[in-house]
Amino acid sequence: MAQDTKQDAASGKKLKIAVIGGGSSYTPEIVEGFIKRYDELPIGELWLVDIEQGKHKLDIVGELAKRMVAKSGLPIKVQLTLDRRAAIKDADFVSTQLRVGLLEARKWDEHIPNLHGVIGQETTGPGGMMKALRTIPVLLDICKDIEELAPNAWLLNFTNPAGMVTEAISRYSSVKSIGLCNAPIGLHKWLMGKYEVEAKRIYTEFVGLNHLHWVTRIEIDGADKLPELLDKSEEYSGKNVPPTEWDPEFLRTLGGYPSYYLKYFYMPDVMLDEQLTSLQNNGTRAEVVKRVEDELFELYKDPNLEEKPKQLEQRGGAYYSEAAVNLMVSLHNDRRDIQTLNVRNGRVLDFLPEDAAIEVNCVVTGQGPLPLPVTKVPENAKGLIAAVKTYERLTIEAAITGDRGIALQAMAAHPLVPSVSVARLLLDEMLEKNRPYLPRFFK
């Protein structure tokens, strides 16, 4: 495969890329990445795919994509379609960035848990579980098309919850898949600004799961910066997570720089209070995002707009697409650089099953990512990683079987759900709210 990619590049073979969820507000960013990296990733066809309910957005963002490519002068043919199979056929890369149930479903993922005094978040806790139940069957259906129509394609998934989706694909299909998140590249961008250095001078080591990781090494030009970062209250945080400060002594002794999602586990009381206040003032995060998206699509409609607007960075998923393009470039060119990805565990974390998906550093070759051994795993992190992985595996099983008993076990196993009785309440209400998207639970 590595030799094949080099031969393809030498022969001038043009690539076909399918973006499923092409009507997403993120699409201009990935198109910008394809344009910037064309010399390393020579795309002949870019297919943007969506479903009937997303056709309006696909048309708007697709026309912007065409204008961006036209301005670049590159020979990339942009195709807009609702025919997923046509887009996938003979593709070299398939990228998934979809949201089953759209932002309306996310609103209830966040709101219903809050009504019962539980964290409401789209990838963490009960909300993340519902998103997984809606999403995993759809992704596995897409994988059937890839197995049939493009068996050599790489599937790059940054549909959330990315870890669970990646694990389900790895365990229940033969598709070559890799999960992506914007948190690692976002941290690097923050470190680049903080220390005024280029990316190549930074080394970080990630340990854990998607949205549940610890950065156990942060080095600038080989110098260890982890102690000073853990000794300060300043932090890198995502747009979708409130910037609550950590307890200084707790942070100093944690053993790794925590993902901002870990706040939901380490300070759930504070985070819940912030969510409830935000809910009262601005609505759910989904409602905030919808307002941002509506503004973005108004901008995208402008026939004179020929580039990604700055306002897209307010959407909350900055650098996702840059991470995706980086990964495609490395796979296509056998670059053998290090990227933080969601991949099969193997024996990297010896306290988890070998077929579990984990988020760790990998060397990216033309044959795929090779996960690197981790040099440090904080002892205090192991229990939480194992507990959340148990919940994830139960959720995957529930998504595939539609078994309510397994779903209840999954909900009750999550560390943020306080009791079985609350788990039962949440499960019943949230399954009913998601009835249109969960036919396996309503046979």
Short mmCIF file of N, CA and C in Angstrom, two decimals, residues 150-241:
data_model
loop_
_atom_site.label_atom_id
_atom_site.label_comp_id
_atom_site.label_asym_id
_atom_site.label_seq_id
_atom_site.Cartn_x
_atom_site.Cartn_y
_atom_site.Cartn_z
N ALA A 150 -15.95 0.42 -2.38
CA ALA A 150 -14.61 1.01 -2.28
C ALA A 150 -13.82 0.31 -1.18
N PRO A 151 -13.58 -1.00 -1.35
CA PRO A 151 -12.98 -1.79 -0.26
C PRO A 151 -11.58 -1.36 0.15
N ASN A 152 -10.89 -0.61 -0.70
CA ASN A 152 -9.54 -0.14 -0.35
C ASN A 152 -9.53 1.27 0.24
N ALA A 153 -10.71 1.88 0.35
CA ALA A 153 -10.77 3.26 0.85
C ALA A 153 -10.47 3.33 2.34
N TRP A 154 -9.94 4.46 2.74
CA TRP A 154 -9.80 4.77 4.17
C TRP A 154 -11.02 5.56 4.60
N LEU A 155 -11.62 5.15 5.71
CA LEU A 155 -12.71 5.92 6.32
C LEU A 155 -12.15 6.74 7.46
N LEU A 156 -12.24 8.05 7.33
CA LEU A 156 -11.81 8.96 8.39
C LEU A 156 -13.06 9.49 9.08
N ASN A 157 -13.26 9.06 10.31
CA ASN A 157 -14.48 9.42 11.02
C ASN A 157 -14.24 10.53 12.03
N PHE A 158 -14.88 11.68 11.83
CA PHE A 158 -14.92 12.60 12.95
C PHE A 158 -16.36 12.96 13.30
N THR A 159 -17.24 11.97 13.08
CA THR A 159 -18.59 12.04 13.63
C THR A 159 -18.51 11.61 15.10
N ASN A 160 -19.05 12.44 15.97
CA ASN A 160 -19.02 12.12 17.40
C ASN A 160 -20.17 11.19 17.79
N PRO A 161 -20.02 10.44 18.89
CA PRO A 161 -18.82 10.30 19.73
C PRO A 161 -17.77 9.44 19.02
N ALA A 162 -16.68 10.10 18.61
CA ALA A 162 -15.73 9.50 17.66
C ALA A 162 -15.13 8.19 18.16
N GLY A 163 -14.83 8.09 19.45
CA GLY A 163 -14.23 6.87 19.97
C GLY A 163 -15.16 5.67 19.85
N MET A 164 -16.41 5.86 20.27
CA MET A 164 -17.37 4.74 20.20
C MET A 164 -17.68 4.36 18.77
N VAL A 165 -17.83 5.35 17.91
CA VAL A 165 -18.13 5.08 16.50
C VAL A 165 -16.97 4.32 15.86
N THR A 166 -15.74 4.76 16.14
CA THR A 166 -14.57 4.11 15.57
C THR A 166 -14.46 2.66 16.06
N GLU A 167 -14.71 2.44 17.35
CA GLU A 167 -14.64 1.09 17.89
C GLU A 167 -15.71 0.19 17.26
N ALA A 168 -16.92 0.71 17.09
CA ALA A 168 -17.99 -0.08 16.48
C ALA A 168 -17.62 -0.48 15.05
N ILE A 169 -17.05 0.45 14.30
CA ILE A 169 -16.65 0.16 12.92
C ILE A 169 -15.53 -0.88 12.90
N SER A 170 -14.57 -0.72 13.80
CA SER A 170 -13.44 -1.65 13.86
C SER A 170 -13.90 -3.07 14.21
N ARG A 171 -14.87 -3.17 15.11
CA ARG A 171 -15.31 -4.49 15.59
C ARG A 171 -16.35 -5.14 14.69
N TYR A 172 -17.13 -4.33 13.96
CA TYR A 172 -18.28 -4.90 13.24
C TYR A 172 -18.23 -4.65 11.73
N SER A 173 -17.08 -4.25 11.19
CA SER A 173 -16.95 -4.14 9.74
C SER A 173 -15.49 -4.40 9.37
N SER A 174 -15.25 -4.54 8.07
CA SER A 174 -13.88 -4.75 7.58
C SER A 174 -13.27 -3.48 7.01
N VAL A 175 -13.96 -2.36 7.17
CA VAL A 175 -13.48 -1.09 6.62
C VAL A 175 -12.24 -0.61 7.39
N LYS A 176 -11.30 -0.05 6.64
CA LYS A 176 -10.10 0.54 7.26
C LYS A 176 -10.50 1.92 7.80
N SER A 177 -10.64 2.01 9.10
CA SER A 177 -11.18 3.25 9.67
C SER A 177 -10.25 3.83 10.74
N ILE A 178 -10.29 5.15 10.86
CA ILE A 178 -9.51 5.88 11.85
C ILE A 178 -10.41 6.98 12.40
N GLY A 179 -10.39 7.17 13.71
CA GLY A 179 -11.19 8.22 14.33
C GLY A 179 -10.35 9.46 14.58
N LEU A 180 -11.00 10.61 14.45
CA LEU A 180 -10.32 11.90 14.59
C LEU A 180 -11.04 12.80 15.57
N CYS A 181 -10.26 13.65 16.22
CA CYS A 181 -10.82 14.67 17.11
C CYS A 181 -10.00 15.94 16.93
N ASN A 182 -10.63 17.09 17.19
CA ASN A 182 -9.89 18.35 17.04
C ASN A 182 -9.13 18.74 18.29
N ALA A 183 -9.35 18.04 19.42
CA ALA A 183 -8.69 18.45 20.67
C ALA A 183 -7.16 18.38 20.59
N PRO A 184 -6.55 17.30 20.05
CA PRO A 184 -5.08 17.27 19.98
C PRO A 184 -4.49 18.40 19.14
N ILE A 185 -5.04 18.63 17.95
CA ILE A 185 -4.50 19.69 17.11
C ILE A 185 -4.79 21.06 17.72
N GLY A 186 -5.95 21.17 18.40
CA GLY A 186 -6.28 22.42 19.08
C GLY A 186 -5.28 22.74 20.18
N LEU A 187 -4.89 21.72 20.95
CA LEU A 187 -3.88 21.92 22.00
C LEU A 187 -2.56 22.36 21.38
N HIS A 188 -2.16 21.75 20.28
CA HIS A 188 -0.91 22.13 19.62
C HIS A 188 -0.96 23.58 19.16
N LYS A 189 -2.09 24.01 18.60
CA LYS A 189 -2.22 25.41 18.15
C LYS A 189 -2.06 26.36 19.35
N TRP A 190 -2.66 25.96 20.48
CA TRP A 190 -2.55 26.79 21.68
C TRP A 190 -1.11 26.86 22.17
N LEU A 191 -0.43 25.73 22.18
CA LEU A 191 0.97 25.71 22.61
C LEU A 191 1.85 26.50 21.66
N MET A 192 1.58 26.43 20.37
CA MET A 192 2.34 27.21 19.39
C MET A 192 2.25 28.70 19.70
N GLY A 193 1.03 29.16 20.04
CA GLY A 193 0.86 30.57 20.36
C GLY A 193 1.47 30.92 21.70
N LYS A 194 1.30 30.07 22.68
CA LYS A 194 1.80 30.36 24.03
C LYS A 194 3.32 30.45 24.05
N TYR A 195 3.99 29.50 23.37
CA TYR A 195 5.46 29.46 23.41
C TYR A 195 6.10 30.06 22.15
N GLU A 196 5.26 30.55 21.23
CA GLU A 196 5.75 31.19 20.00
C GLU A 196 6.73 30.28 19.26
N VAL A 197 6.28 29.06 18.99
CA VAL A 197 7.12 28.08 18.30
C VAL A 197 6.33 27.42 17.17
N GLU A 198 7.04 26.83 16.23
CA GLU A 198 6.41 26.06 15.16
C GLU A 198 5.99 24.69 15.71
N ALA A 199 5.06 24.07 15.02
CA ALA A 199 4.54 22.78 15.46
C ALA A 199 5.63 21.72 15.59
N LYS A 200 6.61 21.76 14.71
CA LYS A 200 7.65 20.71 14.72
C LYS A 200 8.53 20.76 15.96
N ARG A 201 8.46 21.86 16.73
CA ARG A 201 9.26 21.97 17.95
C ARG A 201 8.51 21.48 19.19
N ILE A 202 7.26 21.03 18.98
CA ILE A 202 6.41 20.58 20.09
C ILE A 202 6.27 19.07 20.04
N TYR A 203 6.37 18.42 21.21
CA TYR A 203 6.04 17.00 21.31
C TYR A 203 5.07 16.80 22.47
N THR A 204 3.97 16.13 22.19
CA THR A 204 3.01 15.82 23.25
C THR A 204 2.68 14.33 23.18
N GLU A 205 2.36 13.76 24.34
CA GLU A 205 1.92 12.36 24.38
C GLU A 205 0.53 12.31 25.00
N PHE A 206 -0.41 11.72 24.27
CA PHE A 206 -1.80 11.61 24.71
C PHE A 206 -2.08 10.19 25.19
N VAL A 207 -2.84 10.09 26.29
CA VAL A 207 -3.20 8.78 26.84
C VAL A 207 -4.69 8.83 27.20
N GLY A 208 -5.46 7.84 26.74
CA GLY A 208 -6.86 7.76 27.17
C GLY A 208 -7.80 7.44 26.04
N LEU A 209 -9.01 8.00 26.13
CA LEU A 209 -10.08 7.76 25.16
C LEU A 209 -10.47 9.10 24.54
N ASN A 210 -11.26 9.02 23.50
CA ASN A 210 -11.76 10.25 22.89
C ASN A 210 -12.57 11.05 23.91
N HIS A 211 -12.24 12.33 24.05
CA HIS A 211 -12.86 13.23 25.04
C HIS A 211 -12.64 12.75 26.48
N LEU A 212 -11.60 11.95 26.67
CA LEU A 212 -11.25 11.52 28.03
C LEU A 212 -9.75 11.19 28.03
N HIS A 213 -8.95 12.24 27.75
CA HIS A 213 -7.51 11.97 27.67
C HIS A 213 -6.72 12.87 28.61
N TRP A 214 -5.52 12.40 28.90
CA TRP A 214 -4.53 13.13 29.69
C TRP A 214 -3.30 13.29 28.80
N VAL A 215 -2.70 14.48 28.80
CA VAL A 215 -1.47 14.70 28.02
C VAL A 215 -0.31 14.55 28.99
N THR A 216 0.39 13.44 28.90
CA THR A 216 1.38 13.08 29.92
C THR A 216 2.78 13.58 29.61
N ARG A 217 2.99 14.07 28.40
CA ARG A 217 4.26 14.72 28.05
C ARG A 217 3.97 15.94 27.19
N ILE A 218 4.52 17.08 27.57
CA ILE A 218 4.46 18.30 26.75
C ILE A 218 5.88 18.87 26.73
N GLU A 219 6.53 18.78 25.59
CA GLU A 219 7.93 19.21 25.47
C GLU A 219 8.08 20.22 24.34
N ILE A 220 8.84 21.28 24.61
CA ILE A 220 9.18 22.27 23.60
C ILE A 220 10.69 22.20 23.40
N ASP A 221 11.10 21.86 22.19
CA ASP A 221 12.54 21.65 21.90
C ASP A 221 13.16 20.67 22.89
N GLY A 222 12.38 19.67 23.30
CA GLY A 222 12.88 18.65 24.21
C GLY A 222 12.80 19.01 25.68
N ALA A 223 12.44 20.27 25.99
CA ALA A 223 12.35 20.70 27.40
C ALA A 223 10.95 20.41 27.94
N ASP A 224 10.89 19.82 29.13
CA ASP A 224 9.63 19.41 29.75
C ASP A 224 8.86 20.63 30.25
N LYS A 225 7.70 20.88 29.68
CA LYS A 225 6.87 22.02 30.07
C LYS A 225 5.65 21.59 30.89
N LEU A 226 5.48 20.29 31.10
CA LEU A 226 4.29 19.81 31.79
C LEU A 226 4.17 20.38 33.21
N PRO A 227 5.25 20.36 34.03
CA PRO A 227 5.11 20.88 35.40
C PRO A 227 4.64 22.33 35.44
N GLU A 228 5.18 23.18 34.58
CA GLU A 228 4.78 24.60 34.64
C GLU A 228 3.35 24.79 34.13
N LEU A 229 2.92 23.97 33.18
CA LEU A 229 1.54 24.08 32.71
C LEU A 229 0.55 23.59 33.76
N LEU A 230 0.93 22.56 34.51
CA LEU A 230 0.07 22.06 35.58
C LEU A 230 0.09 22.97 36.81
N ASP A 231 1.06 23.87 36.87
CA ASP A 231 1.21 24.75 38.03
C ASP A 231 0.50 26.09 37.82
N LYS A 232 -0.15 26.26 36.67
CA LYS A 232 -0.81 27.52 36.38
C LYS A 232 -2.29 27.29 36.12
N SER A 233 -3.09 28.30 36.39
CA SER A 233 -4.53 28.14 36.21
C SER A 233 -4.95 28.39 34.76
N GLU A 234 -4.06 28.99 33.94
CA GLU A 234 -4.42 29.20 32.54
C GLU A 234 -4.61 27.85 31.87
N GLU A 235 -5.43 27.83 30.85
CA GLU A 235 -5.73 26.53 30.24
C GLU A 235 -6.19 26.70 28.81
N TYR A 236 -6.07 25.59 28.08
CA TYR A 236 -6.67 25.50 26.76
C TYR A 236 -8.04 24.88 26.93
N SER A 237 -9.06 25.51 26.34
CA SER A 237 -10.41 24.95 26.44
C SER A 237 -11.11 25.09 25.11
N GLY A 238 -12.10 24.25 24.89
CA GLY A 238 -12.88 24.32 23.65
C GLY A 238 -14.04 25.28 23.80
N LYS A 239 -14.55 25.72 22.64
CA LYS A 239 -15.68 26.65 22.64
C LYS A 239 -16.93 26.02 23.29
N ASN A 240 -17.00 24.69 23.24
CA ASN A 240 -18.22 24.03 23.70
C ASN A 240 -18.14 23.56 25.15
N VAL A 241 -17.05 23.94 25.86
CA VAL A 241 -16.91 23.56 27.27
C VAL A 241 -16.60 24.82 28.08
#
